[in-house]
Structures are given as structure tokens and as C-alpha cells.
XYZ file of C-alpha atoms in Angstrom:
242
model
C 10.309 -54.175 3.431
C 8.212 -56.114 5.915
C 6.635 -59.569 5.841
C 3.127 -59.372 7.303
C -0.073 -61.361 7.574
C -2.999 -59.464 6.052
C -6.665 -60.427 6.032
C -8.941 -59.962 3.036
C -11.798 -57.624 3.957
C -13.013 -56.947 0.406
C -12.599 -58.638 -2.974
C -15.092 -57.087 -5.377
C -15.350 -57.296 -9.142
C -15.239 -53.744 -10.530
C -14.795 -54.350 -14.271
C -14.059 -56.898 -16.982
C -11.952 -59.432 -15.064
C -10.799 -56.607 -12.765
C -11.075 -56.878 -8.988
C -10.538 -54.496 -6.090
C -9.171 -56.250 -2.999
C -8.612 -54.735 0.435
C -6.086 -56.369 2.736
C -6.230 -55.301 6.375
C -3.436 -55.415 8.955
C -0.094 -53.752 9.550
C 0.644 -51.763 6.383
C 2.683 -49.037 8.070
C 5.737 -49.947 5.962
C 4.002 -48.605 2.837
C 5.082 -44.984 2.563
C 4.398 -43.646 -0.945
C 2.015 -43.988 -3.894
C 3.639 -46.088 -6.605
C 5.079 -48.773 -4.334
C 4.024 -52.401 -4.728
C 3.399 -55.455 -2.589
C 4.113 -59.145 -3.166
C 1.376 -61.612 -2.301
C 2.025 -65.270 -1.561
C -0.815 -67.083 -3.336
C -1.481 -70.523 -1.811
C -0.421 -73.276 -4.219
C 2.155 -71.189 -6.114
C 5.878 -70.899 -5.527
C 6.483 -67.332 -6.685
C 4.724 -64.373 -5.117
C 2.555 -62.039 -7.211
C 3.802 -58.426 -7.422
C 0.874 -55.989 -7.521
C 0.807 -52.191 -7.426
C -0.564 -50.406 -4.398
C -3.843 -48.751 -5.360
C -4.564 -47.075 -2.017
C -3.236 -47.496 1.502
C -3.269 -46.480 5.140
C -1.461 -47.694 8.241
C -3.938 -50.569 8.639
C -4.934 -51.460 5.067
C -3.818 -51.669 1.460
C -6.047 -51.794 -1.612
C -4.961 -53.512 -4.804
C -6.591 -53.392 -8.216
C -5.766 -56.470 -10.247
C -6.775 -58.032 -13.548
C -7.227 -61.765 -14.020
C -4.456 -62.704 -16.455
C -3.308 -66.154 -15.332
C -3.935 -68.993 -12.919
C -2.677 -67.099 -9.868
C -4.851 -64.015 -10.320
C -7.762 -66.280 -11.295
C -7.448 -68.010 -7.938
C -7.171 -64.639 -6.188
C -10.479 -63.533 -7.692
C -12.152 -66.375 -5.825
C -10.625 -65.654 -2.414
C -13.223 -65.073 0.279
C -13.346 -62.305 2.856
C -11.543 -63.440 5.996
C -8.750 -65.349 4.265
C -5.312 -64.436 5.637
C -2.413 -64.011 3.209
C 1.340 -63.670 3.620
C 2.390 -60.365 2.043
C 5.614 -58.407 1.578
C 4.867 -54.690 1.929
C 6.935 -51.552 1.427
C 8.549 -52.652 -1.830
C 9.967 -50.466 -4.579
C 10.521 -46.758 -4.986
C 7.243 -44.951 -5.538
C 6.356 -41.612 -7.068
C 8.285 -38.502 -6.102
C 5.444 -36.142 -5.259
C 6.524 -32.718 -6.448
C 5.044 -29.667 -4.749
C 4.105 -26.368 -6.375
C 3.562 -27.920 -9.811
C 0.670 -28.661 -12.132
C 0.684 -32.474 -12.180
C -0.681 -34.587 -15.016
C -1.567 -38.253 -14.530
C -1.687 -40.587 -17.539
C -3.045 -44.134 -17.231
C -3.640 -46.985 -19.642
C -5.791 -49.978 -18.671
C -4.935 -51.540 -15.316
C -2.155 -48.937 -15.062
C -4.729 -46.740 -13.354
C -4.029 -48.593 -10.080
C -0.997 -46.712 -8.655
C -2.317 -43.354 -9.868
C -5.351 -43.517 -7.580
C -3.375 -43.081 -4.364
C -1.226 -40.469 -6.124
C -4.302 -38.430 -7.064
C -5.506 -38.655 -3.462
C -2.121 -37.474 -2.213
C -2.413 -34.402 -4.429
C -5.985 -33.858 -3.222
C -4.609 -33.648 0.312
C -2.336 -30.846 -0.933
C -5.320 -28.991 -2.348
C -4.611 -30.038 -5.951
C -7.060 -31.844 -8.241
C -4.793 -33.222 -10.992
C -5.755 -33.770 -14.596
C -6.048 -37.513 -15.260
C -6.023 -38.825 -18.813
C -7.233 -42.424 -18.653
C -7.442 -44.691 -21.666
C -8.474 -48.225 -22.577
C -9.606 -50.225 -25.585
C -13.313 -49.659 -24.918
C -15.719 -48.203 -22.364
C -16.184 -51.501 -20.512
C -12.429 -51.692 -19.851
C -12.437 -48.468 -17.824
C -12.937 -48.990 -14.090
C -13.898 -46.879 -11.070
C -14.781 -43.952 -13.330
C -17.195 -42.320 -10.863
C -14.615 -42.476 -8.066
C -11.873 -41.106 -10.337
C -14.046 -38.150 -11.328
C -14.207 -37.125 -7.665
C -10.425 -36.978 -7.188
C -9.284 -35.707 -10.590
C -10.118 -33.640 -13.644
C -10.869 -36.797 -15.614
C -10.417 -37.126 -19.364
C -11.414 -40.497 -20.864
C -10.026 -42.069 -24.042
C -11.082 -45.261 -25.817
C -9.639 -46.857 -28.920
C -13.117 -47.516 -30.325
C -14.626 -44.186 -29.284
C -17.266 -45.812 -27.102
C -16.738 -43.052 -24.521
C -14.677 -39.878 -24.468
C -11.939 -39.178 -26.987
C -11.556 -41.729 -29.797
C -7.913 -42.741 -29.689
C -5.126 -43.320 -27.217
C -3.884 -41.131 -24.392
C -0.790 -39.870 -26.231
C -2.841 -38.783 -29.250
C -5.265 -37.057 -26.906
C -2.473 -35.044 -25.292
C -1.027 -34.048 -28.665
C -4.420 -32.853 -29.909
C -5.676 -31.442 -26.609
C -2.746 -29.749 -24.856
C -2.895 -29.831 -21.058
C -1.165 -27.194 -18.946
C 1.188 -29.258 -16.769
C 4.706 -29.134 -15.360
C 5.330 -32.840 -14.753
C 3.477 -36.065 -15.495
C 3.151 -39.438 -13.807
C 2.226 -42.440 -15.935
C 1.514 -46.149 -15.790
C 0.186 -48.472 -18.461
C 1.225 -50.589 -21.442
C 4.875 -50.203 -22.428
C 3.958 -48.974 -25.907
C 1.971 -46.126 -24.335
C 4.835 -45.234 -22.000
C 7.327 -45.288 -24.878
C 5.464 -42.806 -27.057
C 4.487 -40.684 -24.078
C 8.165 -40.375 -23.110
C 9.140 -39.511 -26.677
C 6.518 -36.783 -26.890
C 6.826 -35.452 -23.344
C 10.143 -36.158 -21.587
C 9.286 -34.175 -18.442
C 7.712 -36.931 -16.360
C 8.058 -40.416 -14.949
C 6.886 -43.892 -15.859
C 5.908 -46.769 -13.600
C 7.030 -50.056 -15.146
C 5.940 -53.660 -14.833
C 8.264 -56.657 -15.056
C 8.382 -60.339 -14.233
C 9.877 -60.615 -10.762
C 11.409 -63.554 -8.992
C 12.007 -62.068 -5.550
C 10.642 -58.521 -5.569
C 13.427 -56.962 -3.501
C 16.497 -56.903 -5.747
C 18.231 -60.188 -5.029
C 17.556 -62.244 -8.148
C 18.168 -59.534 -10.812
C 15.391 -61.067 -12.900
C 13.580 -57.797 -13.536
C 16.557 -55.774 -14.771
C 15.994 -53.266 -17.570
C 18.391 -51.081 -19.520
C 18.541 -47.370 -18.790
C 20.790 -44.561 -19.975
C 22.686 -45.074 -16.723
C 23.136 -48.822 -17.171
C 20.988 -51.769 -16.055
C 18.595 -51.207 -13.156
C 16.111 -53.411 -11.330
C 12.421 -52.598 -11.658
C 11.737 -53.965 -8.174
C 14.544 -52.105 -6.399
C 15.514 -48.945 -8.259
C 11.976 -48.751 -9.693
C 9.230 -49.392 -10.488
C 9.124 -45.617 -11.051
C 11.783 -44.128 -13.338
C 12.272 -40.777 -15.015
C 10.825 -41.012 -18.524
C 14.013 -39.586 -20.007
C 16.129 -42.288 -18.333
C 14.626 -45.586 -19.457
C 15.066 -47.226 -22.837
C 11.555 -48.384 -23.631
């Protein structure tokens, strides 16, 4: 974990209340897809935990949805604003070699899977990505995702791609995979884990500190309580009690 000052170099709207922000500066502490950062938003006491969407030694991209006052304020931040950020938080995805990976995303849960797909691209693998949302307008960065994955789209209303959710898609359209990585609504993760135990889930939780001190984000697992911010946010699907 490292406390750094990062400057906003991009803050673009890319979907319905969804923004892509790039923060530039020392991000060398971020090591793996699936980690998260905590942003200190001026005027608010608690930091905002947000998944890492993409990263390099000198930048981190975050994809966030406006859900409350803090993220609403963030959507109005101008390029050049400097923010206090904790980087290198959480345990990210365990990238397994010599497998056929499957990525499953629901809504804003697409964020951490973008850097994961790029990591597999660097290994010469273009993973299957099943990406679902309520309707076509809720899907973001589709053109970019099609370049880094074998993209399969799902919408609840059938406005694009398969009509239905991601779990139903996988049951009706079997994909040849060895291990999956997933992030999205808890209900999606629950039924995905029940149907396909050989994978991992990236969880969200309300966090007080973001580095394991306050215990506020504890969840129950088959191995006892664990902290989403410290032992997670990525857990084996067969371990968590969703």
C-alpha cells in the first residue's frame, strides 16, 4: 500500500452515468489486475474504494458509476485536479497460465476484467468475455472490449446480444474453459458459483479503511470471516457464502 498524489488527466463519460478517469503519477505499487484504489474525495471523510480498470507504472484508470454524492462530485472533477490516493490495495486475480480463461462481467463489474483481459492478451490469449447488463445502453466500452476478448453480450431486455443474464447464457451456450474470473452484482456471482464452482469472484463491500484495520467489510466464508479489502476482493467461488 502506498499513499500518493495523482493528477486527473482524463475524466470522460462513457455510458449512462459511467465515467472513465485516468489518474497519472506513481502507480508502481499496483501489481495485479483485480486490485483496487481508495480515493480521497474533497469534502468527504471516508475514501471511495474503486476497482482498478487498467494500470501502468505511471497511471491508473478507473471506471466508475455515479451512485451517490461522492461519485457525483467525482464526475465533475476537471483535468489537472490532484487527488490523494491509496494504491496497491487488495489481493487481485491469480492469473493462471496454460488454461482457457473465461471472464464474466455484470454491469460496472466489467472494470477489473479489462486489465485482466489485457494481461491474457500479453500471454497470447484472447479470453472469452461474457458481459451482461439490463439493456444495451448500460454496456460500456464495447468496441474496446471486442479488441481484447471474444466478446459475448447479454441484456435482460434483449436489446443486444443474448436475451437474458450471463449465467443463463453460459448454461444454454457452453463455453470451453478451465477457470473463470467474475465481477458483478452479488446475485449474478451467487448463481454463477452454484453452476460453475471452478472460478473466482471479485466482491464489493462498504469499506471504512480499505486496508484491513476496521473490519467493516468482513464477509463469511467456508474458512471463517474474511475481509474483502485485505484477503479479497478476489475469492475462490467455492469458498465464499454468497
